[in-house]
XYZ file of C-alpha atoms in Angstrom:
200
model
C 33.003 37.635 93.842
C 31.058 38.594 90.698
C 33.018 41.859 90.586
C 36.304 39.962 90.580
C 35.106 37.685 87.774
C 34.016 40.691 85.711
C 37.334 42.414 86.323
C 39.181 39.258 85.281
C 37.132 39.065 82.077
C 37.908 42.703 81.273
C 41.635 42.137 81.811
C 41.574 39.110 79.516
C 39.857 41.171 76.802
C 42.370 43.998 77.231
C 45.181 41.515 76.713
C 43.709 40.632 73.313
C 43.906 44.193 71.995
C 46.536 44.592 69.284
C 49.626 46.537 70.283
C 50.290 49.706 68.367
C 53.712 49.343 66.721
C 56.338 51.766 67.990
C 58.450 53.501 65.402
C 62.077 52.500 65.846
C 64.702 55.204 66.133
C 68.451 55.219 66.190
C 68.534 55.520 69.996
C 65.976 52.851 70.823
C 67.809 50.434 68.508
C 71.063 51.091 70.350
C 69.466 50.168 73.664
C 70.668 53.292 75.496
C 67.867 55.661 74.596
C 66.534 56.296 78.064
C 69.739 56.655 80.047
C 69.972 60.097 81.535
C 73.628 60.812 80.770
C 73.459 60.089 77.018
C 70.188 62.052 76.861
C 71.854 64.957 78.676
C 74.847 64.798 76.308
C 72.530 65.021 73.289
C 70.512 67.785 74.899
C 73.713 69.755 75.565
C 74.795 69.303 71.938
C 71.504 70.623 70.548
C 71.256 73.446 73.141
C 74.547 74.920 71.928
C 73.497 77.727 69.551
C 76.950 77.634 67.901
C 77.158 73.843 67.577
C 78.094 71.952 64.466
C 74.448 70.869 64.101
C 73.795 74.201 62.341
C 70.326 74.484 63.895
C 71.403 77.665 65.694
C 69.256 78.445 68.734
C 66.332 76.162 67.810
C 66.577 74.076 71.001
C 67.758 76.859 73.337
C 65.109 79.354 72.201
C 62.434 76.638 72.502
C 63.541 75.836 76.051
C 63.520 79.523 77.030
C 60.085 80.006 75.469
C 58.671 77.078 77.447
C 60.223 78.543 80.609
C 58.461 81.867 79.834
C 61.846 83.561 79.424
C 61.933 84.671 75.816
C 63.415 87.925 77.124
C 66.770 86.103 77.452
C 68.751 86.583 74.247
C 70.426 83.422 73.006
C 73.416 85.222 71.473
C 76.619 84.933 73.411
C 75.856 81.703 75.237
C 78.723 79.240 75.399
C 78.275 75.521 74.849
C 76.651 73.894 77.886
C 79.001 72.444 80.474
C 78.091 68.915 81.604
C 78.225 67.412 85.095
C 79.461 70.593 86.766
C 80.695 69.755 90.274
C 79.480 71.938 93.134
C 81.642 72.780 96.169
C 80.104 69.854 98.081
C 80.615 67.347 95.248
C 77.100 67.335 93.781
C 76.673 67.374 89.995
C 74.685 69.845 87.887
C 73.495 68.225 84.647
C 73.843 71.262 82.360
C 75.124 74.780 82.919
C 75.153 77.468 80.234
C 76.917 80.801 80.606
C 75.931 83.857 78.621
C 76.480 87.591 78.980
C 75.270 88.271 82.522
C 73.066 85.154 82.368
C 73.332 81.627 83.701
C 71.018 78.783 82.720
C 71.007 75.633 84.840
C 69.141 72.530 83.619
C 68.407 69.489 85.761
C 67.456 66.751 83.295
C 65.201 63.982 84.602
C 64.796 60.843 82.482
C 62.928 58.003 84.250
C 63.536 59.616 87.631
C 61.675 62.030 89.834
C 63.268 65.238 91.014
C 64.987 64.251 94.267
C 68.153 66.246 93.801
C 70.149 68.562 96.082
C 68.622 71.674 94.471
C 69.731 73.884 97.386
C 73.335 72.832 96.776
C 73.066 73.646 93.067
C 71.541 77.044 93.766
C 74.058 77.948 96.476
C 76.966 77.027 94.192
C 75.599 79.012 91.243
C 74.813 82.101 93.332
C 78.285 82.062 94.942
C 80.180 81.442 91.707
C 78.116 83.763 89.508
C 77.058 86.559 91.848
C 75.420 89.391 89.953
C 74.328 87.193 87.035
C 70.678 86.601 86.228
C 70.031 82.929 86.908
C 67.403 80.700 85.324
C 67.087 77.226 86.845
C 65.053 74.716 84.836
C 63.815 71.285 85.850
C 63.290 69.205 82.687
C 61.218 66.116 83.576
C 59.609 63.622 81.211
C 56.118 64.448 82.491
C 54.835 67.639 84.103
C 55.837 67.848 87.729
C 56.194 70.580 90.309
C 59.550 72.311 90.459
C 61.271 73.214 93.718
C 61.085 76.879 94.796
C 63.104 79.105 92.488
C 63.079 76.565 89.635
C 60.910 76.475 86.528
C 59.544 73.100 85.367
C 59.435 72.463 81.623
C 58.061 69.051 80.614
C 59.717 67.312 77.688
C 56.400 66.969 75.838
C 56.027 70.768 75.815
C 59.639 71.328 74.789
C 59.317 68.790 71.969
C 56.137 70.435 70.653
C 57.827 73.840 70.726
C 60.954 72.583 68.916
C 58.883 70.957 66.188
C 56.749 74.075 65.742
C 59.823 76.317 65.538
C 61.669 73.981 63.150
C 59.289 74.999 60.378
C 59.755 71.725 58.506
C 59.632 68.092 59.592
C 62.755 66.872 61.344
C 62.849 63.836 59.077
C 64.901 65.186 56.204
C 68.375 66.653 55.851
C 68.769 70.411 56.055
C 69.827 72.421 53.031
C 73.280 71.216 52.141
C 72.549 67.650 53.266
C 73.128 68.048 57.014
C 72.215 64.957 59.038
C 71.553 66.921 62.243
C 67.851 67.733 61.729
C 67.221 64.009 61.240
C 69.178 63.098 64.379
C 67.340 65.772 66.364
C 64.051 64.300 65.098
C 65.200 60.833 66.214
C 66.193 62.172 69.634
C 62.785 63.828 70.086
C 60.975 60.688 68.932
C 62.942 58.602 71.412
C 62.089 60.979 74.256
C 58.399 60.859 73.293
C 58.468 57.079 73.459
C 60.148 57.260 76.856
C 57.524 59.468 78.440
C 54.914 57.064 77.122
C 52.157 59.324 75.774
C 51.595 56.866 72.912
C 51.974 53.748 75.020
C 48.280 53.482 75.951
C 46.815 54.528 72.556
């Protein structure tokens, strides 16, 4: 009984600790920051090395580096396709085609990886026979990937993007581009979603 009383006292004291304020971002204010489809749409936009964001291969190269595949050249990759339907009606979050290369990304935001990975792989191997295939699981927190897939946690990807950016993603690029700021907001929102600062 004394243990329960002590535990209750500790919980009461914990409840008195001040909450660390969370920095607002454009996505958290809109109330749709954590939904997987909008996050995948933004990820696809920033993964496109030829996109209007003008950040070239910043996101794609960072993702490849975290997957230990810096040998894959980012030139020649088309914009990522979203929600690619397999022969059996399953949906691949992101698919990128490059010269002799295919990159598949399964994005996981607030979900664990319980997808039909075999279906994805079968579809890709049948449709793109002869291509080198890289299949990436992108979860919020580190988790094991299914066989044949490479897991890249968002926290590692975010650190790599920030390191490669060379300057804080809080100011417009040369010429006044808004995209570095929006990428910074997107990364901040993802950080808040995976909760590394929540217990500080």
